Structure formats: C-alpha cells, structure tokens
Amino acid sequence: MTGFGRALRTEFLLEDGYTPLNHGSFGVCPKSIRQYLQHYQLLSELNPDKFLRLEMFPLLQKNKNRLAELLQCDPNELVFVINASSGINAVVRSLMLRPNEKLLCFSTAYDAVEKTLHYVQDAHQAELIPIQLNYPMSDDTILEIIQQTIVQHHLPSSPIKLCVMDAITSVPGVRFPFERVVKLLKEYDILSLVDGAHAIGQIPLDLHQIDPDFFVTNCHKWLFTPRGAAILYVPRRNQYMIHPTIINAAYQNHPDSQRNDDVSTAFQLEFSWPGTMDFSSFMCIEHALDFRETLGGEEKIQQYCHQLAVDGGRLVSEILGTNVMENEENSLTVAMVNVRLPLNPHERYSGQEVVQAIISKLLYEHNCMGSPFLHNNTWYVRLSAQVYTDMEDFEVIGKALLKVCQELEQ
C-alpha cells in the first residue's frame, strides 16, 4: 500500500485535480470497497429470496461482530441504522412521549438533530433546555455550565429525562468532552444520548468504559464504508425502551419490569428489517476495516489525520492572516480543524447566501472544498484532514479561500 497523502489518492474515486478537504460531510469510499458493494448487490438480484431471507443475516452478524470488537462492546448491543439521524430519531422518539418531559440539548446540535428535538417538543410538549456554546471554550467551562444548568432545571417534581450531545460536533468541527458529560449525567440519573456521527474512525472508542445510555455513529464518514451505514449502541439495560423509527412485524411492547434476554432478542428483530432496502453497505464494514489495516490500523490513521489537521490548519491561518479555533487545553481539533476567515458578517446578504457563494466559488472556480460557517458572529471554514490529503492540499485551499474572501469583501 502506498503512503499517506496525495500518493494514496489513487485508491479513491476522487477527480483528478480536485482538492478534497471536506471529508467530514459525506465521507469517501475506497475503490477496493466498491467491488464488495457491487458483489452483495448482485447476490440480492440473482436470488432475492435466498439472499434477503437467509444468507444476508449471517453476513450482517459478521460485520456487527467486527464493529463490536472495535467499539469494545457486545455485538447484541449494536443494531444497524442507515445514518446517525435515523439512530437519533429512534432513541428520542421512543423516549420523549410524555408531556412536559425535559430534554437537555446544545446550540451546536446538527441541524437535523435540532429539528428532531423541536419535533418532540411540538408533538409531545417536551420541554427543551438548550445550552448555548460559543467556541472556543475549555472543556472545564463546558462541564461547569452543564452542571449549573442541571442544578437549575433537574428538579424532583420535573426532572430532566435525557441529554443529547455530540462526540465531535459538526459545526464547528470540535471534540466535545462527551465522556466527562456522560459521567456527570449519571450522578443525576439523567439518560445520555451521544451523537457520534463523526466519531468512529476519527477517535478511539471504548463504549463499555464510557458507558453512555445510547450512542450512534456513522460508518460511512470516517470509517470508509459506502454511504448509508451507521450503528446504534444500546446497552441491554436500556433496550426495552427503544424501538426503530420504522415499526415492523417484530414490534413488542416491554413494560419496565420486563428486562431479560427476550427483550434483547426482540430489540434486535425490530431493527433487523426496516423493510425492503439495500443492505449492502452494512456488509462492507469488514472490508473497510481490512482496508484500514493495510494502512497501518486505527492508531496510525488517526495520528496522521490529527497531526495533519493541526499543521494544515496553522498553515491556512497563516495564509489568511487569522487563527485556528482552539482552547487552552488543545482539545478541540481532532481530524477537523476550524480556521477563521478574513470575512466580516454582511448586512446585505444572509448567512446562507454567503455560505452558498463561498461553496460555489470554491467548487467551480478553484476545484476545492471546505465547509464555511458562521459561529459566534465570526466566519470560519472547517477543513477535514484525511489519509489522502497532505499539506499541499491545505496550501491550495488556503490560497483559494483568501481570494474568495477578498472578492466577497469588495
């Protein structure tokens, strides 16, 4: 296998000349994995009944076993979902069904997750308790704010039922101290749901040690599987509470008193068949993990991407004459780095119009991509380091961003 950086780009179907620094949005699947995807799709066409009724399920279990080994948990605590948003919906919409239940959340929630929380607020009169996060913030400050909010709102007569948090926030692309927050929530008997959409493949995970009540992560972002593959972790103690967003023929109601192996079996069956669909992406997980082993394994990949994000972000900030979003603990940057843009908020144009203008110019005029966003009234760009990128890519996009910002400021 070739080394990291541009030399590895031939392993992916990325266009020649394209500078891809936005892996965090959609992920990229290696060429070698696509042959397995097509193989499983072909099997489902050659004999749909044999494959979809019988032969598919052992393959899915094999992939689940590989994931359980990576995530340090029991395979029976994992179920497949198509993406993190699907897993978030399954948990939140299973739990928040009684009027006036309180749900703790954060201003940096992914937009689809935020809308899900507003849905349960509207449909079930849930009381949302949002915490404003204005980065850069230290982990200690975040924990202090959360604890203060819990003390204020977690009352005997009206307790907080659930807290939804990120592992690595999408915008800004920063690591959230979710391990410490999970531990804090346990002290107050508040359930924890971790949106780890960006987590697997980007940071080490030991779910039994972290012990969240619920955790969901996308395999198609940082783990290199084809799109439409995610995993939802629900420890046995909580499986009686959760049902998929698509109810199938295996549905069973489980009162609080029924927490046994039958419940776990029913939980697996309910999630195993969301209806007829293409399950091939799930079966490619083991092949994606094998591919990562040829690169040196998880630790080597994660170390390269983190160091490249740090060094690349510094280079782009020097080109732009700005700075990187980071706190005093240097805990925010993992494989995504946020660099401030030399751009002032516009009075004539909305934030969305500015975002679309930057994206269009980057893609069509400079053939590169990073994700611009406005946070705390300041413009930033989120840049993703990956095994197929290097410092030359960061230099290219830094110069492109400088030109784009200068044009927008005119």
Short mmCIF file of C-alpha atoms in Angstrom, two decimals:
data_model
loop_
_atom_site.label_atom_id
_atom_site.label_comp_id
_atom_site.label_asym_id
_atom_site.label_seq_id
_atom_site.Cartn_x
_atom_site.Cartn_y
_atom_site.Cartn_z
CA MET A 1 0.00 0.00 0.00
CA THR A 2 1.27 3.48 -0.85
CA GLY A 3 1.97 6.11 1.79
CA PHE A 4 -0.44 8.72 3.12
CA GLY A 5 -1.22 11.97 1.32
CA ARG A 6 -1.69 12.57 -2.40
CA ALA A 7 0.10 9.31 -3.17
CA LEU A 8 -2.91 7.47 -1.72
CA ARG A 9 -5.49 9.36 -3.75
CA THR A 10 -5.43 6.75 -6.50
CA GLU A 11 -7.12 4.38 -4.02
CA PHE A 12 -10.23 6.59 -4.16
CA LEU A 13 -12.55 7.71 -6.97
CA LEU A 14 -11.77 11.39 -6.46
CA GLU A 15 -11.50 13.55 -9.59
CA ASP A 16 -8.04 14.43 -10.83
CA GLY A 17 -7.17 17.98 -9.81
CA TYR A 18 -9.84 18.17 -7.10
CA THR A 19 -8.60 19.25 -3.66
CA PRO A 20 -10.92 17.48 -1.18
CA LEU A 21 -10.84 18.91 2.34
CA ASN A 22 -14.45 18.23 3.25
CA HIS A 23 -14.39 14.52 4.11
CA GLY A 24 -16.47 15.21 7.22
CA SER A 25 -19.65 15.99 5.29
CA PHE A 26 -20.16 12.84 3.23
CA GLY A 27 -17.10 10.61 3.57
CA VAL A 28 -15.35 8.87 0.66
CA CYS A 29 -15.32 5.14 -0.06
CA PRO A 30 -12.13 3.47 -1.40
CA LYS A 31 -12.26 1.92 -4.86
CA SER A 32 -11.49 -1.54 -3.49
CA ILE A 33 -14.58 -1.49 -1.25
CA ARG A 34 -16.93 -0.78 -4.13
CA GLN A 35 -16.31 -4.21 -5.66
CA TYR A 36 -17.70 -5.79 -2.48
CA LEU A 37 -20.68 -3.42 -2.54
CA GLN A 38 -21.47 -4.46 -6.11
CA HIS A 39 -20.96 -8.13 -5.23
CA TYR A 40 -23.58 -8.05 -2.47
CA GLN A 41 -25.96 -6.06 -4.65
CA LEU A 42 -25.59 -8.66 -7.37
CA LEU A 43 -26.33 -11.51 -4.95
CA SER A 44 -29.58 -9.81 -3.97
CA GLU A 45 -30.59 -9.68 -7.65
CA LEU A 46 -29.58 -13.24 -8.61
CA ASN A 47 -31.78 -14.84 -5.96
CA PRO A 48 -33.59 -12.24 -3.86
CA ASP A 49 -35.44 -14.76 -1.71
CA LYS A 50 -32.40 -16.82 -0.78
CA PHE A 51 -30.17 -13.83 -0.10
CA LEU A 52 -32.59 -11.42 1.61
CA ARG A 53 -34.41 -14.09 3.64
CA LEU A 54 -31.50 -16.32 4.67
CA GLU A 55 -27.95 -15.67 3.54
CA MET A 56 -27.77 -11.95 4.30
CA PHE A 57 -28.22 -12.19 8.08
CA PRO A 58 -25.05 -14.18 8.89
CA LEU A 59 -23.10 -11.62 6.86
CA LEU A 60 -24.66 -8.78 8.82
CA GLN A 61 -23.83 -10.52 12.09
CA LYS A 62 -20.21 -10.99 10.99
CA ASN A 63 -19.91 -7.26 10.35
CA LYS A 64 -21.58 -6.45 13.63
CA ASN A 65 -19.06 -8.65 15.42
CA ARG A 66 -16.18 -6.75 13.83
CA LEU A 67 -17.68 -3.45 14.91
CA ALA A 68 -18.24 -4.69 18.46
CA GLU A 69 -14.57 -5.59 18.68
CA LEU A 70 -13.58 -2.10 17.53
CA LEU A 71 -16.07 -0.34 19.80
CA GLN A 72 -15.37 -2.55 22.83
CA CYS A 73 -18.92 -3.73 23.41
CA ASP A 74 -21.24 -6.74 22.99
CA PRO A 75 -22.50 -7.38 19.41
CA ASN A 76 -26.01 -7.78 20.83
CA GLU A 77 -25.85 -4.16 21.97
CA LEU A 78 -25.49 -2.97 18.36
CA VAL A 79 -28.05 -2.56 15.59
CA PHE A 80 -27.63 -1.19 12.08
CA VAL A 81 -29.30 2.06 11.00
CA ILE A 82 -28.84 3.95 7.74
CA ASN A 83 -27.30 7.07 9.33
CA ALA A 84 -26.83 8.86 12.64
CA SER A 85 -30.02 10.90 12.20
CA SER A 86 -32.02 7.66 11.97
CA GLY A 87 -30.49 6.41 15.22
CA ILE A 88 -31.11 9.73 16.98
CA ASN A 89 -34.74 9.65 15.87
CA ALA A 90 -35.19 6.09 17.11
CA VAL A 91 -33.98 6.94 20.61
CA VAL A 92 -35.52 10.39 21.07
CA ARG A 93 -38.90 9.44 19.61
CA SER A 94 -39.01 6.27 21.72
CA LEU A 95 -38.23 8.11 24.96
CA MET A 96 -39.85 11.54 24.79
CA LEU A 97 -43.50 10.56 24.62
CA ARG A 98 -44.95 12.04 27.79
CA PRO A 99 -45.95 15.71 28.01
CA ASN A 100 -43.65 18.15 29.79
CA GLU A 101 -40.63 15.83 29.99
CA LYS A 102 -37.38 17.78 29.94
CA LEU A 103 -34.64 17.30 27.35
CA LEU A 104 -31.20 18.89 27.70
CA CYS A 105 -29.50 19.87 24.43
CA PHE A 106 -26.92 22.22 22.93
CA SER A 107 -26.93 25.08 20.44
CA THR A 108 -24.31 23.26 18.34
CA ALA A 109 -26.52 20.24 17.58
CA TYR A 110 -26.53 19.08 13.96
CA ASP A 111 -29.41 20.80 12.17
CA ALA A 112 -31.38 17.58 11.53
CA VAL A 113 -30.96 16.59 15.19
CA GLU A 114 -32.09 20.04 16.30
CA LYS A 115 -35.23 19.68 14.18
CA THR A 116 -35.87 16.24 15.68
CA LEU A 117 -35.79 17.78 19.14
CA HIS A 118 -38.17 20.52 18.04
CA TYR A 119 -40.46 17.82 16.65
CA VAL A 120 -40.76 16.07 20.02
CA GLN A 121 -41.29 19.47 21.60
CA ASP A 122 -44.18 20.18 19.24
CA ALA A 123 -45.67 16.66 19.13
CA HIS A 124 -45.29 15.68 22.78
CA GLN A 125 -44.92 19.01 24.59
CA ALA A 126 -41.38 18.14 25.64
CA GLU A 127 -39.53 20.97 27.37
CA LEU A 128 -36.24 21.69 25.64
CA ILE A 129 -33.45 23.13 27.76
CA PRO A 130 -30.83 24.43 25.32
CA ILE A 131 -27.30 25.30 26.41
CA GLN A 132 -25.54 27.94 24.32
CA LEU A 133 -21.97 27.02 23.37
CA ASN A 134 -19.76 29.76 21.94
CA TYR A 135 -16.42 28.30 20.89
CA PRO A 136 -13.55 28.31 21.57
CA MET A 137 -14.46 27.07 25.07
CA SER A 138 -12.50 24.97 27.52
CA ASP A 139 -13.79 21.55 28.47
CA ASP A 140 -13.88 22.60 32.13
CA THR A 141 -16.07 25.60 31.30
CA ILE A 142 -18.49 23.40 29.35
CA LEU A 143 -18.79 20.99 32.29
CA GLU A 144 -19.41 23.88 34.68
CA ILE A 145 -22.19 25.30 32.50
CA ILE A 146 -23.84 21.88 32.17
CA GLN A 147 -23.75 21.26 35.90
CA GLN A 148 -25.19 24.71 36.64
CA THR A 149 -28.00 24.06 34.15
CA ILE A 150 -28.76 20.68 35.68
CA VAL A 151 -28.91 22.14 39.19
CA GLN A 152 -31.33 24.79 37.94
CA HIS A 153 -33.65 22.57 35.89
CA HIS A 154 -33.35 18.99 37.22
CA LEU A 155 -35.99 19.21 39.93
CA PRO A 156 -37.71 16.41 41.89
CA SER A 157 -41.09 17.50 40.56
CA SER A 158 -39.87 17.94 36.96
CA PRO A 159 -36.57 16.15 36.26
CA ILE A 160 -34.53 16.17 33.07
CA LYS A 161 -35.05 12.84 31.34
CA LEU A 162 -32.47 12.90 28.53
CA CYS A 163 -29.41 14.85 27.39
CA VAL A 164 -28.47 14.80 23.68
CA MET A 165 -24.83 15.70 22.95
CA ASP A 166 -22.19 15.33 20.26
CA ALA A 167 -18.98 13.36 20.44
CA ILE A 168 -17.45 15.55 17.75
CA THR A 169 -19.64 18.48 16.76
CA SER A 170 -20.31 19.00 13.07
CA VAL A 171 -20.25 22.82 13.13
CA PRO A 172 -17.85 23.87 14.49
CA GLY A 173 -15.89 20.66 13.90
CA VAL A 174 -14.70 20.29 17.51
CA ARG A 175 -14.36 17.47 20.02
CA PHE A 176 -16.93 17.68 22.81
CA PRO A 177 -15.99 16.29 26.26
CA PHE A 178 -18.73 13.69 25.99
CA GLU A 179 -17.01 11.12 28.22
CA ARG A 180 -16.98 13.55 31.14
CA VAL A 181 -20.54 14.72 30.43
CA VAL A 182 -21.84 11.12 30.39
CA LYS A 183 -20.24 10.58 33.80
CA LEU A 184 -21.74 13.81 35.15
CA LEU A 185 -25.23 12.88 33.93
CA LYS A 186 -25.06 9.55 35.74
CA GLU A 187 -24.65 11.41 39.02
CA TYR A 188 -28.08 12.96 38.42
CA ASP A 189 -29.77 9.87 36.88
CA ILE A 190 -30.16 11.61 33.51
CA LEU A 191 -30.05 9.45 30.38
CA SER A 192 -27.29 10.24 27.86
CA LEU A 193 -27.56 10.06 24.07
CA VAL A 194 -24.30 10.68 22.20
CA ASP A 195 -24.46 11.74 18.56
CA GLY A 196 -21.15 10.26 17.42
CA ALA A 197 -21.74 10.80 13.71
CA HIS A 198 -18.07 11.80 13.28
CA ALA A 199 -16.63 9.56 15.99
CA ILE A 200 -15.85 6.07 14.69
CA GLY A 201 -12.63 6.15 12.67
CA GLN A 202 -11.68 9.59 13.96
CA ILE A 203 -11.18 8.87 17.69
CA PRO A 204 -10.69 5.68 19.76
CA LEU A 205 -13.90 4.40 21.34
CA ASP A 206 -14.48 2.06 24.29
CA LEU A 207 -18.24 2.09 24.78
CA HIS A 208 -18.26 -0.13 27.87
CA GLN A 209 -15.78 2.17 29.57
CA ILE A 210 -17.55 5.38 28.51
CA ASP A 211 -20.92 3.72 29.27
CA PRO A 212 -23.37 6.07 27.53
CA ASP A 213 -27.03 5.12 27.64
CA PHE A 214 -27.20 5.45 23.84
CA PHE A 215 -24.56 6.08 21.17
CA VAL A 216 -24.87 6.34 17.40
CA THR A 217 -22.09 6.72 14.83
CA ASN A 218 -21.76 6.79 11.04
CA CYS A 219 -19.51 4.20 9.41
CA HIS A 220 -19.70 5.97 6.04
CA LYS A 221 -17.89 9.11 7.20
CA TRP A 222 -14.52 8.34 8.78
CA LEU A 223 -14.52 4.53 8.52
CA PHE A 224 -14.62 4.37 4.67
CA THR A 225 -17.77 2.28 4.16
CA PRO A 226 -20.24 3.08 1.36
CA ARG A 227 -22.87 5.64 2.34
CA GLY A 228 -25.91 4.54 4.27
CA ALA A 229 -24.20 2.62 7.08
CA ALA A 230 -24.37 3.54 10.76
CA ILE A 231 -24.53 1.70 14.06
CA LEU A 232 -26.68 2.34 17.12
CA TYR A 233 -25.40 1.17 20.51
CA VAL A 234 -27.97 0.44 23.21
CA PRO A 235 -26.77 -1.45 26.31
CA ARG A 236 -29.00 -4.31 27.41
CA ARG A 237 -30.31 -2.33 30.38
CA ASN A 238 -31.99 0.16 28.02
CA GLN A 239 -33.14 -1.99 25.10
CA TYR A 240 -36.66 -2.40 26.46
CA MET A 241 -37.21 1.34 25.93
CA ILE A 242 -36.15 1.68 22.29
CA HIS A 243 -37.94 0.96 19.03
CA PRO A 244 -36.91 1.81 15.46
CA THR A 245 -38.48 4.72 13.62
CA ILE A 246 -39.91 2.18 11.13
CA ILE A 247 -42.07 -0.27 13.07
CA ASN A 248 -42.05 -3.76 11.60
CA ALA A 249 -43.80 -7.07 12.30
CA ALA A 250 -41.43 -7.87 15.20
CA TYR A 251 -42.68 -4.98 17.34
CA GLN A 252 -43.28 -5.77 21.03
CA ASN A 253 -44.11 -3.54 23.95
CA HIS A 254 -41.91 -4.07 27.00
CA PRO A 255 -43.01 -2.76 30.40
CA ASP A 256 -40.24 -1.62 32.75
CA SER A 257 -40.35 -4.93 34.61
CA GLN A 258 -39.50 -6.97 31.50
CA ARG A 259 -35.74 -6.61 31.11
CA ASN A 260 -34.46 -10.01 30.01
CA ASP A 261 -32.99 -11.90 27.06
CA ASP A 262 -36.37 -12.00 25.33
CA VAL A 263 -36.34 -8.20 25.27
CA SER A 264 -32.86 -8.15 23.73
CA THR A 265 -33.93 -10.62 21.04
CA ALA A 266 -37.00 -8.55 20.22
CA PHE A 267 -34.85 -5.40 20.11
CA GLN A 268 -32.58 -6.99 17.51
CA LEU A 269 -35.51 -8.28 15.44
CA GLU A 270 -37.24 -4.91 15.41
CA PHE A 271 -34.16 -3.22 13.93
CA SER A 272 -33.11 -6.08 11.64
CA TRP A 273 -35.74 -5.50 8.96
CA PRO A 274 -36.76 -1.87 8.29
CA GLY A 275 -38.43 -3.08 5.11
CA THR A 276 -37.02 -4.00 1.73
CA MET A 277 -33.88 -1.95 1.07
CA ASP A 278 -30.25 -2.30 0.01
CA PHE A 279 -28.32 -3.74 2.97
CA SER A 280 -25.03 -3.97 1.06
CA SER A 281 -23.33 -1.02 2.77
CA PHE A 282 -23.56 -2.77 6.13
CA MET A 283 -21.84 -5.85 4.71
CA CYS A 284 -18.89 -3.75 3.51
CA ILE A 285 -17.85 -2.70 7.01
CA GLU A 286 -15.49 -5.65 7.50
CA HIS A 287 -13.81 -4.87 4.17
CA ALA A 288 -13.41 -1.21 5.13
CA LEU A 289 -11.76 -2.32 8.38
CA ASP A 290 -9.47 -4.64 6.42
CA PHE A 291 -8.52 -1.72 4.14
CA ARG A 292 -7.69 0.39 7.17
CA GLU A 293 -5.45 -2.38 8.45
CA THR A 294 -3.45 -2.22 5.20
CA LEU A 295 -2.82 1.46 6.01
CA GLY A 296 -1.41 0.59 9.42
CA GLY A 297 -4.58 0.43 11.51
CA GLU A 298 -6.69 2.82 13.53
CA GLU A 299 -3.97 4.41 15.65
CA LYS A 300 -1.71 5.21 12.71
CA ILE A 301 -4.58 6.63 10.64
CA GLN A 302 -5.89 8.76 13.49
CA GLN A 303 -2.46 10.09 14.40
CA TYR A 304 -1.76 11.11 10.79
CA CYS A 305 -5.11 12.84 10.35
CA HIS A 306 -4.87 14.69 13.66
CA GLN A 307 -1.35 15.97 13.06
CA LEU A 308 -2.23 17.00 9.50
CA ALA A 309 -5.29 18.90 10.78
CA VAL A 310 -3.15 20.74 13.33
CA ASP A 311 -0.34 21.56 10.89
CA GLY A 312 -2.64 22.24 7.96
CA GLY A 313 -4.90 24.49 9.99
CA ARG A 314 -1.89 26.50 11.14
CA LEU A 315 -0.72 26.88 7.53
CA VAL A 316 -4.13 28.06 6.30
CA SER A 317 -4.42 30.55 9.18
CA GLU A 318 -1.01 31.98 8.23
CA ILE A 319 -2.11 32.36 4.60
CA LEU A 320 -5.33 34.06 5.68
CA GLY A 321 -3.71 36.12 8.44
CA THR A 322 -6.19 34.77 11.01
CA ASN A 323 -6.18 31.99 13.62
CA VAL A 324 -7.37 28.46 14.37
CA MET A 325 -10.30 27.83 16.72
CA GLU A 326 -8.69 26.10 19.70
CA ASN A 327 -8.93 26.23 23.51
CA GLU A 328 -6.24 26.33 26.18
CA GLU A 329 -6.43 22.54 26.56
CA ASN A 330 -5.85 21.99 22.82
CA SER A 331 -8.73 19.53 22.92
CA LEU A 332 -10.97 20.87 20.12
CA THR A 333 -9.10 19.74 16.99
CA VAL A 334 -9.13 16.06 16.03
CA ALA A 335 -9.13 15.46 12.26
CA MET A 336 -11.26 18.53 11.51
CA VAL A 337 -9.81 21.98 12.07
CA ASN A 338 -11.69 25.29 12.10
CA VAL A 339 -9.88 28.33 10.69
CA ARG A 340 -11.21 31.87 10.98
CA LEU A 341 -11.92 33.56 7.66
CA PRO A 342 -10.91 37.19 6.96
CA LEU A 343 -14.54 37.98 6.32
CA ASN A 344 -16.96 40.26 8.14
CA PRO A 345 -20.67 39.48 8.58
CA HIS A 346 -22.58 41.03 5.66
CA GLU A 347 -25.52 43.37 6.16
CA ARG A 348 -26.76 42.95 2.56
CA TYR A 349 -26.65 39.13 2.44
CA SER A 350 -27.91 36.40 4.74
CA GLY A 351 -25.54 33.89 6.26
CA GLN A 352 -26.88 31.17 3.96
CA GLU A 353 -26.27 33.33 0.90
CA VAL A 354 -22.65 33.88 1.98
CA VAL A 355 -22.19 30.13 2.58
CA GLN A 356 -23.54 29.29 -0.88
CA ALA A 357 -21.35 31.96 -2.50
CA ILE A 358 -18.20 30.58 -0.84
CA ILE A 359 -19.05 26.97 -1.70
CA SER A 360 -19.86 27.80 -5.33
CA LYS A 361 -16.63 29.76 -5.79
CA LEU A 362 -14.51 27.05 -4.16
CA LEU A 363 -16.04 24.25 -6.22
CA TYR A 364 -16.46 25.90 -9.62
CA GLU A 365 -13.62 28.42 -9.69
CA HIS A 366 -10.94 26.67 -7.60
CA ASN A 367 -11.96 22.96 -7.70
CA CYS A 368 -11.57 22.50 -3.95
CA MET A 369 -13.87 22.33 -0.94
CA GLY A 370 -14.03 23.23 2.75
CA SER A 371 -17.18 23.92 4.78
CA PRO A 372 -17.76 27.61 5.65
CA PHE A 373 -19.92 28.52 8.63
CA LEU A 374 -20.81 31.43 10.90
CA HIS A 375 -20.29 30.82 14.62
CA ASN A 376 -20.47 33.36 17.42
CA ASN A 377 -20.82 36.10 14.76
CA THR A 378 -17.50 35.04 13.21
CA TRP A 379 -16.86 33.35 9.87
CA TYR A 380 -14.85 30.11 9.84
CA VAL A 381 -14.09 27.26 7.48
CA ARG A 382 -14.00 23.62 8.61
CA LEU A 383 -11.24 21.62 6.91
CA SER A 384 -11.01 17.82 7.12
CA ALA A 385 -7.68 16.02 7.15
CA GLN A 386 -7.72 12.52 5.71
CA VAL A 387 -5.24 9.84 4.64
CA TYR A 388 -5.46 11.01 1.01
CA THR A 389 -4.67 14.68 1.81
CA ASP A 390 -1.44 16.45 2.77
CA MET A 391 0.00 19.91 3.44
CA GLU A 392 -0.04 20.80 -0.25
CA ASP A 393 -3.82 20.46 -0.24
CA PHE A 394 -4.11 22.82 2.71
CA GLU A 395 -1.91 25.34 0.91
CA VAL A 396 -4.11 25.13 -2.19
CA ILE A 397 -7.34 25.75 -0.31
CA GLY A 398 -5.75 28.44 1.87
CA LYS A 399 -4.87 30.48 -1.22
CA ALA A 400 -8.30 29.84 -2.74
CA LEU A 401 -10.07 30.94 0.44
CA LEU A 402 -8.00 34.13 0.59
CA LYS A 403 -9.01 35.05 -2.95
CA VAL A 404 -12.67 34.19 -2.36
CA CYS A 405 -12.83 36.25 0.85
CA GLN A 406 -11.17 39.21 -0.86
CA GLU A 407 -13.76 39.06 -3.65
CA LEU A 408 -16.65 38.89 -1.19
CA GLU A 409 -15.32 41.82 0.81
CA GLN A 410 -15.20 44.08 -2.26
#
